[in-house]
Amino acid sequence: MSQPVVDVLLPLALGFIMFALGLTLTVGDFARLVARPRAMAVGLAGQVLLVPLVGFAVATVTGLPPAMAAGLMIVAACPGGASSGLITHLARGDTALSISLTAVTSVASVVTLPFVLDLALRHFVGSGVGALPVGRMVRGVFFLATVPVAAGMLLKHWRPALAARIAGTTERIATALFLLIVLATFASQRETLAANIGAVGPAALLHNVAVMALGAGLAAASGLRPRDRVAIAVECGLHNAAVGIFIAATVLGMPALAVPSVVYALLMNGTAICLIVFMRRREAACATG
């Protein structure tokens, strides 16, 4: 993508997606999470502990080169992406839980991201890392996710008739914008993907599928509802790959480490679309059965 697209159009698209999600939520949706702290605890355990551990295991077992292994760990250390709320919503999961997990893990990443990244770089590359600009990342999540969601919720609260009238249209536009983001990512990074998909792709796909399955399994073993399982699976599988690219290429000055983030960004959206299709068909089958 060109720089103006990255700097202006992409944030606007993500902001609109989160606004559309806000139209489907109420304060009560988030208040119910307080009454069910287990869902948040399991989701946080999945993202903060399970995902990096699986990333380390995949990087080791698949025998990735040191730079690619460290790059995969960068992705695993990143918090949930802004689009995870939309994916959860479309896959019939608990959207409020997904958005809450994204917000909390983005704040927690002030501690977790530098810690995981430092360990990974020392193990795979042989050098640690200094301070990371996680404050910038947290502010980005706040303005790209929290503010638009709050705006949508406020509109639904103050003008419920208007919100109900435009909800269907905004969801369709949000879905179309998400697909355009996926296609734009593929088009802009096609050379990087073509050069590295064979070497990094299998490990990235294995990590993505494994953390989604294990996240859902952890939620099921904890007795959580099916909608919670979907939200936790999506949160574990979808990471803010843009943060990974920024850290690798700009903060660390090691562009090679950004390759797994680029590859993962494409693959995770592909598996997310598959999950949406599967859950929609399952819902339709249950309705007709």
PDB file of C-alpha atoms in Angstrom:
ATOM      1  CA  MET A   1       0.000   0.000   0.000  1.00  0.00           C
ATOM      2  CA  SER A   2       1.158   3.553  -0.639  1.00  0.00           C
ATOM      3  CA  GLN A   3       1.925   5.730   2.384  1.00  0.00           C
ATOM      4  CA  PRO A   4      -1.203   7.934   2.071  1.00  0.00           C
ATOM      5  CA  VAL A   5      -3.354   4.802   2.066  1.00  0.00           C
ATOM      6  CA  VAL A   6      -1.613   3.450   5.149  1.00  0.00           C
ATOM      7  CA  ASP A   7      -1.710   6.774   6.990  1.00  0.00           C
ATOM      8  CA  VAL A   8      -5.223   7.944   6.097  1.00  0.00           C
ATOM      9  CA  LEU A   9      -7.514   5.501   4.311  1.00  0.00           C
ATOM     10  CA  LEU A  10      -6.660   2.382   6.316  1.00  0.00           C
ATOM     11  CA  PRO A  11      -7.285   4.024   9.730  1.00  0.00           C
ATOM     12  CA  LEU A  12     -10.542   5.509   8.411  1.00  0.00           C
ATOM     13  CA  ALA A  13     -11.674   2.091   7.167  1.00  0.00           C
ATOM     14  CA  LEU A  14     -10.816   0.443  10.486  1.00  0.00           C
ATOM     15  CA  GLY A  15     -12.555   3.248  12.357  1.00  0.00           C
ATOM     16  CA  PHE A  16     -15.732   2.772  10.319  1.00  0.00           C
ATOM     17  CA  ILE A  17     -15.630  -0.986  10.939  1.00  0.00           C
ATOM     18  CA  MET A  18     -15.457  -0.384  14.695  1.00  0.00           C
ATOM     19  CA  PHE A  19     -18.250   2.223  14.480  1.00  0.00           C
ATOM     20  CA  ALA A  20     -20.437  -0.361  12.756  1.00  0.00           C
ATOM     21  CA  LEU A  21     -19.731  -2.794  15.585  1.00  0.00           C
ATOM     22  CA  GLY A  22     -20.665  -0.150  18.127  1.00  0.00           C
ATOM     23  CA  LEU A  23     -24.146   0.048  16.580  1.00  0.00           C
ATOM     24  CA  THR A  24     -24.682  -3.599  17.586  1.00  0.00           C
ATOM     25  CA  LEU A  25     -23.594  -3.154  21.222  1.00  0.00           C
ATOM     26  CA  THR A  26     -24.953  -1.683  24.447  1.00  0.00           C
ATOM     27  CA  VAL A  27     -23.379  -0.845  27.788  1.00  0.00           C
ATOM     28  CA  GLY A  28     -25.163  -3.920  29.117  1.00  0.00           C
ATOM     29  CA  ASP A  29     -23.088  -6.157  26.836  1.00  0.00           C
ATOM     30  CA  PHE A  30     -19.914  -5.000  28.570  1.00  0.00           C
ATOM     31  CA  ALA A  31     -21.521  -4.935  32.008  1.00  0.00           C
ATOM     32  CA  ARG A  32     -22.349  -8.625  31.640  1.00  0.00           C
ATOM     33  CA  LEU A  33     -18.634  -9.333  31.201  1.00  0.00           C
ATOM     34  CA  VAL A  34     -18.064  -8.049  34.740  1.00  0.00           C
ATOM     35  CA  ALA A  35     -20.547 -10.641  35.967  1.00  0.00           C
ATOM     36  CA  ARG A  36     -18.636 -13.316  34.005  1.00  0.00           C
ATOM     37  CA  PRO A  37     -14.972 -12.633  34.790  1.00  0.00           C
ATOM     38  CA  ARG A  38     -14.013 -16.171  33.793  1.00  0.00           C
ATOM     39  CA  ALA A  39     -14.438 -15.344  30.102  1.00  0.00           C
ATOM     40  CA  MET A  40     -12.048 -12.402  30.337  1.00  0.00           C
ATOM     41  CA  ALA A  41      -9.563 -14.403  32.413  1.00  0.00           C
ATOM     42  CA  VAL A  42      -9.545 -17.304  29.943  1.00  0.00           C
ATOM     43  CA  GLY A  43      -9.240 -14.961  26.973  1.00  0.00           C
ATOM     44  CA  LEU A  44      -6.319 -13.117  28.547  1.00  0.00           C
ATOM     45  CA  ALA A  45      -4.606 -16.383  29.454  1.00  0.00           C
ATOM     46  CA  GLY A  46      -5.023 -17.514  25.859  1.00  0.00           C
ATOM     47  CA  GLN A  47      -3.553 -14.374  24.340  1.00  0.00           C
ATOM     48  CA  VAL A  48      -0.840 -13.548  26.858  1.00  0.00           C
ATOM     49  CA  LEU A  49       0.396 -17.071  27.665  1.00  0.00           C
ATOM     50  CA  LEU A  50      -0.896 -19.628  25.156  1.00  0.00           C
ATOM     51  CA  VAL A  51      -0.193 -17.719  21.940  1.00  0.00           C
ATOM     52  CA  PRO A  52       3.502 -16.929  22.624  1.00  0.00           C
ATOM     53  CA  LEU A  53       4.134 -20.477  23.891  1.00  0.00           C
ATOM     54  CA  VAL A  54       2.611 -21.966  20.752  1.00  0.00           C
ATOM     55  CA  GLY A  55       4.578 -19.497  18.622  1.00  0.00           C
ATOM     56  CA  PHE A  56       7.826 -20.597  20.267  1.00  0.00           C
ATOM     57  CA  ALA A  57       6.940 -24.274  19.797  1.00  0.00           C
ATOM     58  CA  VAL A  58       6.024 -23.783  16.118  1.00  0.00           C
ATOM     59  CA  ALA A  59       9.163 -21.733  15.386  1.00  0.00           C
ATOM     60  CA  THR A  60      11.300 -24.433  17.006  1.00  0.00           C
ATOM     61  CA  VAL A  61       9.595 -27.525  15.589  1.00  0.00           C
ATOM     62  CA  THR A  62       9.394 -26.220  12.022  1.00  0.00           C
ATOM     63  CA  GLY A  63      13.075 -25.264  12.040  1.00  0.00           C
ATOM     64  CA  LEU A  64      12.585 -21.705  10.838  1.00  0.00           C
ATOM     65  CA  PRO A  65      15.755 -19.677  10.234  1.00  0.00           C
ATOM     66  CA  PRO A  66      16.617 -17.459  13.241  1.00  0.00           C
ATOM     67  CA  ALA A  67      15.320 -14.225  11.690  1.00  0.00           C
ATOM     68  CA  MET A  68      12.036 -15.833  10.603  1.00  0.00           C
ATOM     69  CA  ALA A  69      11.600 -17.539  13.992  1.00  0.00           C
ATOM     70  CA  ALA A  70      12.105 -14.221  15.790  1.00  0.00           C
ATOM     71  CA  GLY A  71       9.703 -12.575  13.341  1.00  0.00           C
ATOM     72  CA  LEU A  72       7.033 -15.165  14.092  1.00  0.00           C
ATOM     73  CA  MET A  73       7.478 -14.458  17.800  1.00  0.00           C
ATOM     74  CA  ILE A  74       6.977 -10.759  17.120  1.00  0.00           C
ATOM     75  CA  VAL A  75       3.555 -11.596  15.636  1.00  0.00           C
ATOM     76  CA  ALA A  76       2.741 -13.873  18.571  1.00  0.00           C
ATOM     77  CA  ALA A  77       3.603 -11.101  21.027  1.00  0.00           C
ATOM     78  CA  CYS A  78       1.334  -8.532  19.364  1.00  0.00           C
ATOM     79  CA  PRO A  79      -2.146  -7.867  20.815  1.00  0.00           C
ATOM     80  CA  GLY A  80      -5.385  -8.534  18.983  1.00  0.00           C
ATOM     81  CA  GLY A  81      -6.111  -6.619  15.808  1.00  0.00           C
ATOM     82  CA  ALA A  82      -8.853  -4.032  15.392  1.00  0.00           C
ATOM     83  CA  SER A  83     -10.662  -6.256  12.870  1.00  0.00           C
ATOM     84  CA  SER A  84     -11.042  -9.127  15.360  1.00  0.00           C
ATOM     85  CA  GLY A  85     -14.238  -7.559  16.689  1.00  0.00           C
ATOM     86  CA  LEU A  86     -15.797  -7.594  13.210  1.00  0.00           C
ATOM     87  CA  ILE A  87     -14.692 -11.191  12.607  1.00  0.00           C
ATOM     88  CA  THR A  88     -16.175 -12.233  15.947  1.00  0.00           C
ATOM     89  CA  HIS A  89     -19.428 -10.462  15.139  1.00  0.00           C
ATOM     90  CA  LEU A  90     -19.712 -12.026  11.683  1.00  0.00           C
ATOM     91  CA  ALA A  91     -18.863 -15.465  13.121  1.00  0.00           C
ATOM     92  CA  ARG A  92     -21.643 -15.066  15.711  1.00  0.00           C
ATOM     93  CA  GLY A  93     -19.288 -14.734  18.666  1.00  0.00           C
ATOM     94  CA  ASP A  94     -19.464 -12.385  21.665  1.00  0.00           C
ATOM     95  CA  THR A  95     -18.390  -9.063  20.170  1.00  0.00           C
ATOM     96  CA  ALA A  96     -18.200  -7.249  23.507  1.00  0.00           C
ATOM     97  CA  LEU A  97     -15.811  -9.901  24.836  1.00  0.00           C
ATOM     98  CA  SER A  98     -13.651  -9.624  21.718  1.00  0.00           C
ATOM     99  CA  ILE A  99     -13.418  -5.837  21.869  1.00  0.00           C
ATOM    100  CA  SER A 100     -12.707  -5.923  25.605  1.00  0.00           C
ATOM    101  CA  LEU A 101      -9.920  -8.449  25.121  1.00  0.00           C
ATOM    102  CA  THR A 102      -8.366  -6.369  22.344  1.00  0.00           C
ATOM    103  CA  ALA A 103      -8.416  -3.294  24.554  1.00  0.00           C
ATOM    104  CA  VAL A 104      -7.011  -5.028  27.643  1.00  0.00           C
ATOM    105  CA  THR A 105      -4.267  -6.919  25.796  1.00  0.00           C
ATOM    106  CA  SER A 106      -3.249  -3.722  24.009  1.00  0.00           C
ATOM    107  CA  VAL A 107      -2.692  -2.075  27.378  1.00  0.00           C
ATOM    108  CA  ALA A 108      -1.060  -5.200  28.840  1.00  0.00           C
ATOM    109  CA  SER A 109       1.324  -5.301  25.887  1.00  0.00           C
ATOM    110  CA  VAL A 110       3.180  -2.398  27.505  1.00  0.00           C
ATOM    111  CA  VAL A 111       4.706  -5.164  29.643  1.00  0.00           C
ATOM    112  CA  THR A 112       4.126  -8.397  27.732  1.00  0.00           C
ATOM    113  CA  LEU A 113       5.325  -7.382  24.269  1.00  0.00           C
ATOM    114  CA  PRO A 114       8.819  -6.175  25.230  1.00  0.00           C
ATOM    115  CA  PHE A 115       9.237  -9.162  27.582  1.00  0.00           C
ATOM    116  CA  VAL A 116       8.296 -11.820  25.003  1.00  0.00           C
ATOM    117  CA  LEU A 117      10.190 -10.069  22.218  1.00  0.00           C
ATOM    118  CA  ASP A 118      13.351  -9.709  24.284  1.00  0.00           C
ATOM    119  CA  LEU A 119      13.333 -13.423  25.205  1.00  0.00           C
ATOM    120  CA  ALA A 120      12.666 -14.434  21.593  1.00  0.00           C
ATOM    121  CA  LEU A 121      15.450 -12.292  20.164  1.00  0.00           C
ATOM    122  CA  ARG A 122      17.938 -13.515  22.745  1.00  0.00           C
ATOM    123  CA  HIS A 123      17.028 -17.138  22.003  1.00  0.00           C
ATOM    124  CA  PHE A 124      16.797 -17.061  18.220  1.00  0.00           C
ATOM    125  CA  VAL A 125      19.017 -14.141  17.182  1.00  0.00           C
ATOM    126  CA  GLY A 126      21.359 -13.739  20.138  1.00  0.00           C
ATOM    127  CA  SER A 127      20.599 -10.124  21.055  1.00  0.00           C
ATOM    128  CA  GLY A 128      17.949  -8.470  23.189  1.00  0.00           C
ATOM    129  CA  VAL A 129      15.816  -5.420  22.548  1.00  0.00           C
ATOM    130  CA  GLY A 130      15.516  -2.068  24.240  1.00  0.00           C
ATOM    131  CA  ALA A 131      12.396  -0.003  24.922  1.00  0.00           C
ATOM    132  CA  LEU A 132       9.516  -0.272  22.453  1.00  0.00           C
ATOM    133  CA  PRO A 133       7.014   2.504  21.613  1.00  0.00           C
ATOM    134  CA  VAL A 134       4.064   0.553  23.034  1.00  0.00           C
ATOM    135  CA  GLY A 135       2.463   3.803  24.199  1.00  0.00           C
ATOM    136  CA  ARG A 136       1.962   4.757  20.556  1.00  0.00           C
ATOM    137  CA  MET A 137       0.393   1.363  19.914  1.00  0.00           C
ATOM    138  CA  VAL A 138      -2.021   1.699  22.845  1.00  0.00           C
ATOM    139  CA  ARG A 139      -3.049   5.184  21.671  1.00  0.00           C
ATOM    140  CA  GLY A 140      -3.605   3.800  18.186  1.00  0.00           C
ATOM    141  CA  VAL A 141      -5.917   1.070  19.477  1.00  0.00           C
ATOM    142  CA  PHE A 142      -7.777   3.639  21.581  1.00  0.00           C
ATOM    143  CA  PHE A 143      -8.492   5.944  18.639  1.00  0.00           C
ATOM    144  CA  LEU A 144      -9.046   3.182  16.060  1.00  0.00           C
ATOM    145  CA  ALA A 145     -11.174   0.899  18.233  1.00  0.00           C
ATOM    146  CA  THR A 146     -12.428   2.374  21.498  1.00  0.00           C
ATOM    147  CA  VAL A 147     -13.537   5.789  20.241  1.00  0.00           C
ATOM    148  CA  PRO A 148     -15.460   4.544  17.138  1.00  0.00           C
ATOM    149  CA  VAL A 149     -17.136   1.748  19.129  1.00  0.00           C
ATOM    150  CA  ALA A 150     -18.192   4.256  21.785  1.00  0.00           C
ATOM    151  CA  ALA A 151     -19.564   6.565  19.069  1.00  0.00           C
ATOM    152  CA  GLY A 152     -21.661   3.744  17.614  1.00  0.00           C
ATOM    153  CA  MET A 153     -22.966   2.789  21.053  1.00  0.00           C
ATOM    154  CA  LEU A 154     -23.858   6.401  21.848  1.00  0.00           C
ATOM    155  CA  LEU A 155     -25.766   6.745  18.578  1.00  0.00           C
ATOM    156  CA  LYS A 156     -27.658   3.545  19.354  1.00  0.00           C
ATOM    157  CA  HIS A 157     -28.475   4.874  22.836  1.00  0.00           C
ATOM    158  CA  TRP A 158     -29.528   8.391  21.794  1.00  0.00           C
ATOM    159  CA  ARG A 159     -31.116   7.578  18.416  1.00  0.00           C
ATOM    160  CA  PRO A 160     -32.148   3.910  18.552  1.00  0.00           C
ATOM    161  CA  ALA A 161     -34.471   4.169  15.543  1.00  0.00           C
ATOM    162  CA  LEU A 162     -31.758   5.704  13.377  1.00  0.00           C
ATOM    163  CA  ALA A 163     -29.190   3.158  14.579  1.00  0.00           C
ATOM    164  CA  ALA A 164     -31.541   0.281  13.774  1.00  0.00           C
ATOM    165  CA  ARG A 165     -32.237   1.734  10.327  1.00  0.00           C
ATOM    166  CA  ILE A 166     -28.577   2.046   9.316  1.00  0.00           C
ATOM    167  CA  ALA A 167     -27.178  -1.002  11.143  1.00  0.00           C
ATOM    168  CA  GLY A 168     -27.655  -3.401   8.229  1.00  0.00           C
ATOM    169  CA  THR A 169     -26.076  -1.023   5.731  1.00  0.00           C
ATOM    170  CA  THR A 170     -23.107  -0.223   7.943  1.00  0.00           C
ATOM    171  CA  GLU A 171     -22.455  -3.929   8.551  1.00  0.00           C
ATOM    172  CA  ARG A 172     -22.405  -4.600   4.799  1.00  0.00           C
ATOM    173  CA  ILE A 173     -20.071  -1.645   4.216  1.00  0.00           C
ATOM    174  CA  ALA A 174     -17.836  -2.763   7.101  1.00  0.00           C
ATOM    175  CA  THR A 175     -17.644  -6.274   5.659  1.00  0.00           C
ATOM    176  CA  ALA A 176     -16.765  -4.894   2.229  1.00  0.00           C
ATOM    177  CA  LEU A 177     -14.071  -2.654   3.734  1.00  0.00           C
ATOM    178  CA  PHE A 178     -12.577  -5.627   5.567  1.00  0.00           C
ATOM    179  CA  LEU A 179     -12.372  -7.604   2.314  1.00  0.00           C
ATOM    180  CA  LEU A 180     -10.802  -4.613   0.565  1.00  0.00           C
ATOM    181  CA  ILE A 181      -8.175  -4.361   3.315  1.00  0.00           C
ATOM    182  CA  VAL A 182      -7.331  -8.043   2.826  1.00  0.00           C
ATOM    183  CA  LEU A 183      -7.069  -7.616  -0.946  1.00  0.00           C
ATOM    184  CA  ALA A 184      -5.030  -4.412  -0.609  1.00  0.00           C
ATOM    185  CA  THR A 185      -2.634  -6.152   1.786  1.00  0.00           C
ATOM    186  CA  PHE A 186      -2.185  -8.990  -0.682  1.00  0.00           C
ATOM    187  CA  ALA A 187      -1.674  -6.643  -3.647  1.00  0.00           C
ATOM    188  CA  SER A 188       0.797  -4.348  -1.891  1.00  0.00           C
ATOM    189  CA  GLN A 189       2.847  -7.183  -0.392  1.00  0.00           C
ATOM    190  CA  ARG A 190       2.613  -9.665  -3.273  1.00  0.00           C
ATOM    191  CA  GLU A 191       6.358  -9.662  -3.962  1.00  0.00           C
ATOM    192  CA  THR A 192       7.226 -10.267  -0.313  1.00  0.00           C
ATOM    193  CA  LEU A 193       4.567 -12.949  -0.094  1.00  0.00           C
ATOM    194  CA  ALA A 194       5.702 -14.663  -3.287  1.00  0.00           C
ATOM    195  CA  ALA A 195       9.309 -14.740  -2.098  1.00  0.00           C
ATOM    196  CA  ASN A 196       8.596 -16.020   1.411  1.00  0.00           C
ATOM    197  CA  ILE A 197       5.242 -17.812   1.480  1.00  0.00           C
ATOM    198  CA  GLY A 198       6.870 -21.187   0.822  1.00  0.00           C
ATOM    199  CA  ALA A 199       9.358 -20.856   3.677  1.00  0.00           C
ATOM    200  CA  VAL A 200       7.287 -18.998   6.277  1.00  0.00           C
ATOM    201  CA  GLY A 201       3.729 -19.785   5.190  1.00  0.00           C
ATOM    202  CA  PRO A 202       3.422 -23.327   6.643  1.00  0.00           C
ATOM    203  CA  ALA A 203       4.742 -22.239  10.050  1.00  0.00           C
ATOM    204  CA  ALA A 204       2.540 -19.117  10.107  1.00  0.00           C
ATOM    205  CA  LEU A 205      -0.540 -21.109   9.090  1.00  0.00           C
ATOM    206  CA  LEU A 206       0.226 -23.824  11.647  1.00  0.00           C
ATOM    207  CA  HIS A 207       0.578 -21.216  14.378  1.00  0.00           C
ATOM    208  CA  ASN A 208      -2.640 -19.481  13.367  1.00  0.00           C
ATOM    209  CA  VAL A 209      -4.758 -22.633  13.222  1.00  0.00           C
ATOM    210  CA  ALA A 210      -3.196 -24.071  16.394  1.00  0.00           C
ATOM    211  CA  VAL A 211      -3.820 -21.003  18.560  1.00  0.00           C
ATOM    212  CA  MET A 212      -7.399 -20.655  17.318  1.00  0.00           C
ATOM    213  CA  ALA A 213      -8.141 -24.322  18.014  1.00  0.00           C
ATOM    214  CA  LEU A 214      -6.378 -24.310  21.373  1.00  0.00           C
ATOM    215  CA  GLY A 215      -8.035 -21.027  22.358  1.00  0.00           C
ATOM    216  CA  ALA A 216     -11.460 -22.494  21.593  1.00  0.00           C
ATOM    217  CA  GLY A 217     -10.504 -25.693  23.420  1.00  0.00           C
ATOM    218  CA  LEU A 218      -9.347 -23.756  26.476  1.00  0.00           C
ATOM    219  CA  ALA A 219     -12.628 -21.837  26.509  1.00  0.00           C
ATOM    220  CA  ALA A 220     -14.644 -25.043  26.156  1.00  0.00           C
ATOM    221  CA  ALA A 221     -12.681 -26.753  28.944  1.00  0.00           C
ATOM    222  CA  SER A 222     -13.421 -23.739  31.151  1.00  0.00           C
ATOM    223  CA  GLY A 223     -17.144 -24.163  30.609  1.00  0.00           C
ATOM    224  CA  LEU A 224     -17.647 -20.992  28.579  1.00  0.00           C
ATOM    225  CA  ARG A 225     -20.517 -20.439  26.167  1.00  0.00           C
ATOM    226  CA  PRO A 226     -20.127 -21.183  22.444  1.00  0.00           C
ATOM    227  CA  ARG A 227     -20.193 -17.441  21.662  1.00  0.00           C
ATOM    228  CA  ASP A 228     -17.326 -16.903  24.115  1.00  0.00           C
ATOM    229  CA  ARG A 229     -15.357 -19.729  22.503  1.00  0.00           C
ATOM    230  CA  VAL A 230     -15.654 -18.057  19.102  1.00  0.00           C
ATOM    231  CA  ALA A 231     -14.504 -14.700  20.497  1.00  0.00           C
ATOM    232  CA  ILE A 232     -11.501 -16.218  22.274  1.00  0.00           C
ATOM    233  CA  ALA A 233     -10.530 -18.312  19.246  1.00  0.00           C
ATOM    234  CA  VAL A 234     -10.603 -15.206  17.039  1.00  0.00           C
ATOM    235  CA  GLU A 235      -8.686 -13.092  19.553  1.00  0.00           C
ATOM    236  CA  CYS A 236      -5.999 -15.764  19.825  1.00  0.00           C
ATOM    237  CA  GLY A 237      -5.721 -16.116  16.059  1.00  0.00           C
ATOM    238  CA  LEU A 238      -5.906 -12.513  14.851  1.00  0.00           C
ATOM    239  CA  HIS A 239      -3.009 -10.272  15.821  1.00  0.00           C
ATOM    240  CA  ASN A 240      -2.170  -6.669  15.059  1.00  0.00           C
ATOM    241  CA  ALA A 241       0.315  -7.579  12.335  1.00  0.00           C
ATOM    242  CA  ALA A 242       0.808  -3.900  11.496  1.00  0.00           C
ATOM    243  CA  VAL A 243       2.409  -3.470  14.913  1.00  0.00           C
ATOM    244  CA  GLY A 244       4.678  -6.417  14.168  1.00  0.00           C
ATOM    245  CA  ILE A 245       5.767  -4.883  10.861  1.00  0.00           C
ATOM    246  CA  PHE A 246       6.407  -1.523  12.520  1.00  0.00           C
ATOM    247  CA  ILE A 247       8.457  -3.011  15.343  1.00  0.00           C
ATOM    248  CA  ALA A 248      10.569  -5.177  13.035  1.00  0.00           C
ATOM    249  CA  ALA A 249      11.216  -2.670  10.266  1.00  0.00           C
ATOM    250  CA  THR A 250      11.247   0.658  12.134  1.00  0.00           C
ATOM    251  CA  VAL A 251      12.014   0.062  15.810  1.00  0.00           C
ATOM    252  CA  LEU A 252      14.476  -2.807  15.436  1.00  0.00           C
ATOM    253  CA  GLY A 253      15.712  -1.748  12.007  1.00  0.00           C
ATOM    254  CA  MET A 254      15.572  -5.390  10.833  1.00  0.00           C
ATOM    255  CA  PRO A 255      13.142  -5.535   7.860  1.00  0.00           C
ATOM    256  CA  ALA A 256      13.689  -9.278   7.437  1.00  0.00           C
ATOM    257  CA  LEU A 257      11.920  -9.845  10.767  1.00  0.00           C
ATOM    258  CA  ALA A 258       8.792  -8.200   9.323  1.00  0.00           C
ATOM    259  CA  VAL A 259       8.288 -10.962   6.741  1.00  0.00           C
ATOM    260  CA  PRO A 260       6.365 -13.327   9.085  1.00  0.00           C
ATOM    261  CA  SER A 261       4.045 -10.450  10.032  1.00  0.00           C
ATOM    262  CA  VAL A 262       3.222  -9.801   6.368  1.00  0.00           C
ATOM    263  CA  VAL A 263       2.635 -13.485   5.653  1.00  0.00           C
ATOM    264  CA  TYR A 264       0.614 -13.955   8.840  1.00  0.00           C
ATOM    265  CA  ALA A 265      -1.568 -10.917   8.062  1.00  0.00           C
ATOM    266  CA  LEU A 266      -2.761 -12.554   4.852  1.00  0.00           C
ATOM    267  CA  LEU A 267      -3.173 -16.063   6.237  1.00  0.00           C
ATOM    268  CA  MET A 268      -5.015 -15.044   9.409  1.00  0.00           C
ATOM    269  CA  ASN A 269      -7.631 -13.180   7.381  1.00  0.00           C
ATOM    270  CA  GLY A 270      -8.055 -16.228   5.173  1.00  0.00           C
ATOM    271  CA  THR A 271      -8.716 -18.528   8.126  1.00  0.00           C
ATOM    272  CA  ALA A 272     -10.990 -15.865   9.638  1.00  0.00           C
ATOM    273  CA  ILE A 273     -13.137 -15.876   6.494  1.00  0.00           C
ATOM    274  CA  CYS A 274     -13.267 -19.683   6.640  1.00  0.00           C
ATOM    275  CA  LEU A 275     -14.425 -19.483  10.265  1.00  0.00           C
ATOM    276  CA  ILE A 276     -17.158 -17.011   9.356  1.00  0.00           C
ATOM    277  CA  VAL A 277     -18.431 -19.247   6.558  1.00  0.00           C
ATOM    278  CA  PHE A 278     -18.338 -22.319   8.811  1.00  0.00           C
ATOM    279  CA  MET A 279     -20.202 -20.651  11.681  1.00  0.00           C
ATOM    280  CA  ARG A 280     -22.808 -19.117   9.356  1.00  0.00           C
ATOM    281  CA  ARG A 281     -23.486 -22.487   7.723  1.00  0.00           C
ATOM    282  CA  ARG A 282     -23.628 -24.165  11.109  1.00  0.00           C
ATOM    283  CA  GLU A 283     -26.118 -21.565  12.314  1.00  0.00           C
ATOM    284  CA  ALA A 284     -28.243 -22.053   9.194  1.00  0.00           C
ATOM    285  CA  ALA A 285     -28.155 -25.847   9.605  1.00  0.00           C
ATOM    286  CA  CYS A 286     -29.259 -25.586  13.225  1.00  0.00           C
ATOM    287  CA  ALA A 287     -32.080 -23.221  12.264  1.00  0.00           C
ATOM    288  CA  THR A 288     -33.425 -25.540   9.571  1.00  0.00           C
ATOM    289  CA  GLY A 289     -32.815 -28.688  11.615  1.00  0.00           C
TER     290      GLY A 289
END
